[in-house]
PDB file of C-alpha atoms in Angstrom:
ATOM      1  CA  MET A 125      97.786  99.560 104.015  1.00 88.00           C
ATOM      2  CA  ARG A 126      95.929  96.800 105.855  1.00 91.00           C
ATOM      3  CA  ILE A 127      97.050  94.686 108.811  1.00 94.00           C
ATOM      4  CA  ILE A 128      96.337  91.118 107.769  1.00 94.00           C
ATOM      5  CA  SER A 129      96.370  89.127 110.990  1.00 95.00           C
ATOM      6  CA  GLY A 130      96.854  89.260 114.723  1.00 95.00           C
ATOM      7  CA  LYS A 131      95.695  91.737 117.353  1.00 96.00           C
ATOM      8  CA  TYR A 132      94.954  94.494 114.841  1.00 95.00           C
ATOM      9  CA  LYS A 133      93.648  92.312 112.018  1.00 95.00           C
ATOM     10  CA  GLY A 134      91.699  94.292 109.437  1.00 93.00           C
ATOM     11  CA  ARG A 135      92.829  97.707 110.639  1.00 93.00           C
ATOM     12  CA  ARG A 136      93.824 100.105 107.881  1.00 93.00           C
ATOM     13  CA  ILE A 137      96.652 102.579 108.285  1.00 92.00           C
ATOM     14  CA  VAL A 138      96.826 105.545 105.939  1.00 90.00           C
ATOM     15  CA  ALA A 139     100.288 107.016 105.410  1.00 88.00           C
ATOM     16  CA  PRO A 140     100.933 110.555 104.168  1.00 85.00           C
ATOM     17  CA  LYS A 141     101.073 110.704 100.383  1.00 85.00           C
ATOM     18  CA  ASN A 142     104.347 112.645 100.338  1.00 84.00           C
ATOM     19  CA  LEU A 143     106.508 109.865 101.800  1.00 87.00           C
ATOM     20  CA  PRO A 144     109.183 108.571  99.369  1.00 82.00           C
ATOM     21  CA  VAL A 145     108.156 104.929  99.571  1.00 85.00           C
ATOM     22  CA  ARG A 146     107.124 101.890  97.546  1.00 79.00           C
ATOM     23  CA  PRO A 147     105.173  99.812 100.083  1.00 75.00           C
ATOM     24  CA  THR A 148     105.045  96.037  99.850  1.00 81.00           C
ATOM     25  CA  THR A 149     101.596  95.207  98.478  1.00 81.00           C
ATOM     26  CA  ASP A 150      99.031  93.563 100.744  1.00 81.00           C
ATOM     27  CA  MET A 151      99.001  90.543  98.426  1.00 86.00           C
ATOM     28  CA  ALA A 152     102.770  90.050  98.582  1.00 90.00           C
ATOM     29  CA  LYS A 153     102.818  90.744 102.328  1.00 91.00           C
ATOM     30  CA  GLU A 154     100.176  88.110 102.981  1.00 91.00           C
ATOM     31  CA  ALA A 155     102.104  85.560 100.925  1.00 92.00           C
ATOM     32  CA  LEU A 156     105.305  86.444 102.824  1.00 95.00           C
ATOM     33  CA  PHE A 157     103.723  85.908 106.231  1.00 96.00           C
ATOM     34  CA  ASN A 158     102.136  82.662 105.097  1.00 94.00           C
ATOM     35  CA  ILE A 159     105.660  81.412 104.484  1.00 95.00           C
ATOM     36  CA  LEU A 160     107.005  82.759 107.782  1.00 96.00           C
ATOM     37  CA  ASN A 161     104.136  81.068 109.647  1.00 94.00           C
ATOM     38  CA  ASN A 162     105.720  77.735 108.730  1.00 93.00           C
ATOM     39  CA  TYR A 163     108.951  78.677 110.487  1.00 94.00           C
ATOM     40  CA  PHE A 164     108.130  80.886 113.449  1.00 95.00           C
ATOM     41  CA  ASN A 165     105.873  81.510 116.383  1.00 94.00           C
ATOM     42  CA  PHE A 166     105.897  85.300 116.207  1.00 96.00           C
ATOM     43  CA  SER A 167     105.434  85.885 119.931  1.00 95.00           C
ATOM     44  CA  ASN A 168     108.410  87.837 121.331  1.00 91.00           C
ATOM     45  CA  LEU A 169     110.518  87.537 118.184  1.00 96.00           C
ATOM     46  CA  LYS A 170     113.206  90.208 117.825  1.00 98.00           C
ATOM     47  CA  VAL A 171     112.686  91.834 114.425  1.00 98.00           C
ATOM     48  CA  LEU A 172     114.786  94.297 112.430  1.00 98.00           C
ATOM     49  CA  ASP A 173     112.972  96.088 109.592  1.00 98.00           C
ATOM     50  CA  LEU A 174     115.412  97.833 107.234  1.00 98.00           C
ATOM     51  CA  PHE A 175     114.355 100.518 104.755  1.00 97.00           C
ATOM     52  CA  SER A 176     111.106 100.379 106.707  1.00 96.00           C
ATOM     53  CA  GLY A 177     109.296 103.144 104.814  1.00 94.00           C
ATOM     54  CA  THR A 178     105.755 103.497 106.145  1.00 94.00           C
ATOM     55  CA  GLY A 179     106.346 100.695 108.678  1.00 95.00           C
ATOM     56  CA  ASN A 180     104.016  98.343 106.815  1.00 95.00           C
ATOM     57  CA  ILE A 181     105.993  95.195 107.639  1.00 97.00           C
ATOM     58  CA  SER A 182     106.776  96.319 111.206  1.00 98.00           C
ATOM     59  CA  TYR A 183     103.090  96.770 112.015  1.00 97.00           C
ATOM     60  CA  GLU A 184     102.286  93.295 110.733  1.00 97.00           C
ATOM     61  CA  PHE A 185     104.968  91.732 112.912  1.00 98.00           C
ATOM     62  CA  ALA A 186     103.802  93.737 115.922  1.00 98.00           C
ATOM     63  CA  SER A 187     100.170  92.738 115.398  1.00 97.00           C
ATOM     64  CA  ARG A 188     101.246  89.092 115.463  1.00 97.00           C
ATOM     65  CA  GLY A 189     103.108  89.493 118.771  1.00 97.00           C
ATOM     66  CA  ALA A 190     106.707  90.129 117.719  1.00 97.00           C
ATOM     67  CA  SER A 191     108.625  92.266 120.216  1.00 97.00           C
ATOM     68  CA  PRO A 192     110.860  94.216 120.229  1.00 97.00           C
ATOM     69  CA  ILE A 193     110.924  95.563 116.677  1.00 98.00           C
ATOM     70  CA  VAL A 194     113.488  98.022 115.326  1.00 98.00           C
ATOM     71  CA  SER A 195     112.565  99.954 112.173  1.00 98.00           C
ATOM     72  CA  VAL A 196     115.337 101.791 110.327  1.00 98.00           C
ATOM     73  CA  ASP A 197     114.851 104.309 107.550  1.00 97.00           C
ATOM     74  CA  GLY A 198     116.775 107.299 106.263  1.00 96.00           C
ATOM     75  CA  ASP A 199     113.732 109.518 105.757  1.00 95.00           C
ATOM     76  CA  PHE A 200     112.670 111.769 108.630  1.00 96.00           C
ATOM     77  CA  GLY A 201     108.999 111.725 107.577  1.00 96.00           C
ATOM     78  CA  CYS A 202     108.873 107.925 107.502  1.00 96.00           C
ATOM     79  CA  VAL A 203     110.472 107.606 110.925  1.00 97.00           C
ATOM     80  CA  ASN A 204     108.073 110.145 112.452  1.00 97.00           C
ATOM     81  CA  PHE A 205     105.079 108.365 110.932  1.00 96.00           C
ATOM     82  CA  ILE A 206     106.213 105.004 112.347  1.00 97.00           C
ATOM     83  CA  LYS A 207     106.732 106.528 115.790  1.00 98.00           C
ATOM     84  CA  LYS A 208     103.266 108.094 115.707  1.00 97.00           C
ATOM     85  CA  THR A 209     101.571 104.892 114.523  1.00 97.00           C
ATOM     86  CA  ALA A 210     103.421 102.681 117.019  1.00 97.00           C
ATOM     87  CA  GLN A 211     102.351 104.967 119.852  1.00 97.00           C
ATOM     88  CA  GLU A 212      98.743 105.019 118.641  1.00 95.00           C
ATOM     89  CA  PHE A 213      98.537 101.210 118.539  1.00 96.00           C
ATOM     90  CA  ASP A 214     100.800 100.641 121.562  1.00 96.00           C
ATOM     91  CA  MET A 215     103.268  98.598 119.501  1.00 97.00           C
ATOM     92  CA  ASP A 216     106.793  97.811 120.718  1.00 97.00           C
ATOM     93  CA  ILE A 217     108.491  99.448 117.729  1.00 98.00           C
ATOM     94  CA  THR A 218     111.586 101.637 117.923  1.00 98.00           C
ATOM     95  CA  ALA A 219     111.968 103.787 114.810  1.00 98.00           C
ATOM     96  CA  ILE A 220     115.491 104.969 114.009  1.00 98.00           C
ATOM     97  CA  LYS A 221     116.478 107.552 111.421  1.00 98.00           C
ATOM     98  CA  SER A 222     119.741 106.328 109.933  1.00 97.00           C
ATOM     99  CA  ASP A 223     121.475 105.380 106.751  1.00 97.00           C
ATOM    100  CA  VAL A 224     120.883 101.623 106.706  1.00 98.00           C
ATOM    101  CA  PHE A 225     124.446 100.755 105.723  1.00 98.00           C
ATOM    102  CA  LYS A 226     125.887 102.825 108.577  1.00 97.00           C
ATOM    103  CA  PHE A 227     123.400 101.256 110.983  1.00 98.00           C
ATOM    104  CA  LEU A 228     124.461  97.755 109.958  1.00 98.00           C
ATOM    105  CA  GLU A 229     128.121  98.652 110.409  1.00 97.00           C
ATOM    106  CA  LYS A 230     127.611  99.911 113.977  1.00 96.00           C
ATOM    107  CA  ASN A 231     124.780  97.780 115.341  1.00 95.00           C
ATOM    108  CA  LYS A 232     125.732  95.002 117.780  1.00 92.00           C
ATOM    109  CA  THR A 233     122.312  93.446 118.424  1.00 96.00           C
ATOM    110  CA  SER A 234     121.234  90.193 116.767  1.00 97.00           C
ATOM    111  CA  TYR A 235     117.684  89.443 115.610  1.00 98.00           C
ATOM    112  CA  ASP A 236     115.416  86.471 114.949  1.00 98.00           C
ATOM    113  CA  ILE A 237     114.081  87.979 111.719  1.00 98.00           C
ATOM    114  CA  ILE A 238     115.585  90.684 109.538  1.00 98.00           C
ATOM    115  CA  PHE A 239     113.502  92.104 106.706  1.00 98.00           C
ATOM    116  CA  ALA A 240     115.014  94.504 104.187  1.00 98.00           C
ATOM    117  CA  ASP A 241     113.146  96.311 101.418  1.00 96.00           C
ATOM    118  CA  PRO A 242     115.692  98.636  99.792  1.00 96.00           C
ATOM    119  CA  PRO A 243     114.880 100.727  96.721  1.00 93.00           C
ATOM    120  CA  TYR A 244     114.718  98.447  93.713  1.00 91.00           C
ATOM    121  CA  GLY A 245     117.023 100.833  91.881  1.00 90.00           C
ATOM    122  CA  LEU A 246     120.022 100.059  94.090  1.00 93.00           C
ATOM    123  CA  GLU A 247     122.974  98.546  92.289  1.00 94.00           C
ATOM    124  CA  GLN A 248     123.589  94.815  92.563  1.00 94.00           C
ATOM    125  CA  LYS A 249     126.678  95.400  94.695  1.00 96.00           C
ATOM    126  CA  ASP A 250     124.620  97.358  97.250  1.00 97.00           C
ATOM    127  CA  PHE A 251     122.104  94.543  97.633  1.00 97.00           C
ATOM    128  CA  GLU A 252     125.017  92.197  98.202  1.00 97.00           C
ATOM    129  CA  LYS A 253     126.579  94.629 100.672  1.00 97.00           C
ATOM    130  CA  ILE A 254     123.435  94.465 102.814  1.00 97.00           C
ATOM    131  CA  LEU A 255     123.795  90.692 103.025  1.00 97.00           C
ATOM    132  CA  ASP A 256     127.526  90.862 103.702  1.00 97.00           C
ATOM    133  CA  LEU A 257     127.170  93.386 106.534  1.00 97.00           C
ATOM    134  CA  ILE A 258     124.436  91.373 108.234  1.00 97.00           C
ATOM    135  CA  PHE A 259     126.332  88.095 108.201  1.00 96.00           C
ATOM    136  CA  GLU A 260     129.801  89.515 108.797  1.00 95.00           C
ATOM    137  CA  ASN A 261     128.559  91.414 111.859  1.00 96.00           C
ATOM    138  CA  ASN A 262     126.551  88.450 113.189  1.00 96.00           C
ATOM    139  CA  LEU A 263     123.274  90.353 113.226  1.00 97.00           C
ATOM    140  CA  LEU A 264     121.129  87.302 112.468  1.00 97.00           C
ATOM    141  CA  ASP A 265     120.535  84.703 115.186  1.00 97.00           C
ATOM    142  CA  THR A 266     121.573  81.142 114.443  1.00 94.00           C
ATOM    143  CA  ASP A 267     117.969  79.998 113.996  1.00 95.00           C
ATOM    144  CA  GLY A 268     116.899  83.264 112.372  1.00 97.00           C
ATOM    145  CA  MET A 269     115.881  84.250 108.873  1.00 98.00           C
ATOM    146  CA  LEU A 270     116.757  87.183 106.638  1.00 98.00           C
ATOM    147  CA  ILE A 271     114.321  88.252 103.928  1.00 98.00           C
ATOM    148  CA  LEU A 272     115.417  90.664 101.218  1.00 97.00           C
ATOM    149  CA  GLU A 273     112.815  92.115  98.862  1.00 96.00           C
ATOM    150  CA  HIS A 274     114.045  93.116  95.406  1.00 95.00           C
ATOM    151  CA  SER A 275     113.063  93.283  91.765  1.00 93.00           C
ATOM    152  CA  LYS A 276     113.212  90.263  89.480  1.00 91.00           C
ATOM    153  CA  PHE A 277     116.266  91.800  87.810  1.00 92.00           C
ATOM    154  CA  THR A 278     118.403  91.481  90.961  1.00 93.00           C
ATOM    155  CA  LYS A 279     119.951  88.022  91.392  1.00 93.00           C
ATOM    156  CA  LEU A 280     121.066  86.846  94.831  1.00 95.00           C
ATOM    157  CA  GLU A 281     120.969  83.045  94.547  1.00 95.00           C
ATOM    158  CA  HIS A 282     124.773  82.869  94.473  1.00 95.00           C
ATOM    159  CA  LYS A 283     125.185  84.485  97.885  1.00 96.00           C
ATOM    160  CA  GLU A 284     126.183  82.467 100.944  1.00 93.00           C
ATOM    161  CA  ASN A 285     123.312  81.298 103.164  1.00 96.00           C
ATOM    162  CA  PHE A 286     120.748  81.699 100.361  1.00 96.00           C
ATOM    163  CA  SER A 287     117.837  79.342 101.021  1.00 95.00           C
ATOM    164  CA  PHE A 288     115.036  79.994  98.496  1.00 96.00           C
ATOM    165  CA  SER A 289     113.132  82.790  96.765  1.00 96.00           C
ATOM    166  CA  LYS A 290     109.522  83.516  95.842  1.00 94.00           C
ATOM    167  CA  GLY A 291     108.315  85.956  93.183  1.00 92.00           C
ATOM    168  CA  TYR A 292     105.108  87.982  93.071  1.00 87.00           C
ATOM    169  CA  GLY A 293     104.727  89.994  89.882  1.00 82.00           C
ATOM    170  CA  GLY A 294     107.852  92.108  89.524  1.00 84.00           C
ATOM    171  CA  SER A 295     108.859  91.608  93.176  1.00 90.00           C
ATOM    172  CA  VAL A 296     110.932  88.812  94.694  1.00 94.00           C
ATOM    173  CA  PHE A 297     111.498  87.769  98.305  1.00 96.00           C
ATOM    174  CA  SER A 298     114.875  86.073  98.794  1.00 97.00           C
ATOM    175  CA  PHE A 299     115.269  84.105 102.017  1.00 98.00           C
ATOM    176  CA  PHE A 300     118.573  83.523 103.777  1.00 97.00           C
ATOM    177  CA  GLU A 301     119.291  81.331 106.795  1.00 95.00           C
ATOM    178  CA  PHE A 302     122.089  79.374 108.372  1.00 89.00           C
ATOM    179  CA  GLU A 303     122.177  75.723 107.383  1.00 77.00           C
ATOM    180  CA  GLN A 304     120.824  73.534 110.179  1.00 61.00           C
ATOM    181  CA  GLU A 305     121.888  69.947 110.799  1.00 54.00           C
ATOM    182  CA  GLU A 306     118.334  69.032 111.704  1.00 48.00           C
ATOM    183  CA  ASN A 307     115.894  71.271 109.925  1.00 45.00           C
ATOM    184  CA  ASP A 308     112.337  70.602 108.827  1.00 48.00           C
ATOM    185  CA  GLU A 309     112.196  70.229 105.078  1.00 46.00           C
ATOM    186  CA  TYR A 310     110.590  73.120 103.251  1.00 49.00           C
ATOM    187  CA  ASP A 311     107.237  71.896 101.926  1.00 54.00           C
ATOM    188  CA  GLU A 312     107.075  73.504  98.489  1.00 52.00           C
ATOM    189  CA  GLU A 313     103.599  72.231  97.613  1.00 56.00           C
ATOM    190  CA  GLU A 314     102.110  73.311 100.930  1.00 57.00           C
ATOM    191  CA  ILE A 315     103.500  76.834 100.581  1.00 54.00           C
ATOM    192  CA  GLU A 316     102.276  77.091  96.993  1.00 57.00           C
ATOM    193  CA  GLU A 317      98.754  76.164  98.144  1.00 59.00           C
ATOM    194  CA  GLU A 318      98.842  78.822 100.871  1.00 56.00           C
ATOM    195  CA  ILE A 319     100.054  81.451  98.410  1.00 56.00           C
ATOM    196  CA  GLU A 320      97.229  80.579  96.032  1.00 58.00           C
ATOM    197  CA  ASP A 321      94.772  80.923  98.926  1.00 58.00           C
ATOM    198  CA  SER A 322      96.227  84.373  99.643  1.00 53.00           C
ATOM    199  CA  TYR A 323      95.569  85.488  96.084  1.00 52.00           C
ATOM    200  CA  GLU A 324      92.026  84.119  96.191  1.00 55.00           C
ATOM    201  CA  THR A 325      91.348  85.921  99.467  1.00 50.00           C
ATOM    202  CA  GLU A 326      92.656  89.202  98.059  1.00 49.00           C
ATOM    203  CA  GLU A 327      90.474  88.864  94.960  1.00 50.00           C
ATOM    204  CA  GLU A 328      87.381  88.344  97.109  1.00 50.00           C
TER     205      GLU A 328
END
């Protein structure tokens, strides 16, 4: 995996091959952060990374200045790898081994950004449960954003606080946020241009 921007731009991190993960591709990750750049200054953002796997998304946030970051995964090997990598790069990442659903039920901290990348094979009701637990337990700050990665076969547009979604191949990012009385309008054309630039950069 490659860190796209920030302090560690261009650095490659090689995860053990035996980890049970499906990392977000560099192309999709770059497109995701191009979108987030329109909403946030990453410096000192509180980030929660659920089903964090190799820590791919956590490292990108940390490289861009987000802090603190909490990464939650149920696999012992993944959590150990994130801890090791965070220490090596001096990143403010706390890796927690936990069932994500149990973590969401017990956690009392709120975050500016929550990213969740559960296994695509989860049932529809489990994807919806993730959303319900986050909003029912007030884990997202008022001005925050929740991003849920899922396959194109999972539909979440009907859920409360849904804002928009973007697809990349067989993957979809669904964005959720609280409705703001005064909120900058989402510039669809501008984002599309940035996403196209991301694809061109990757091809080069």
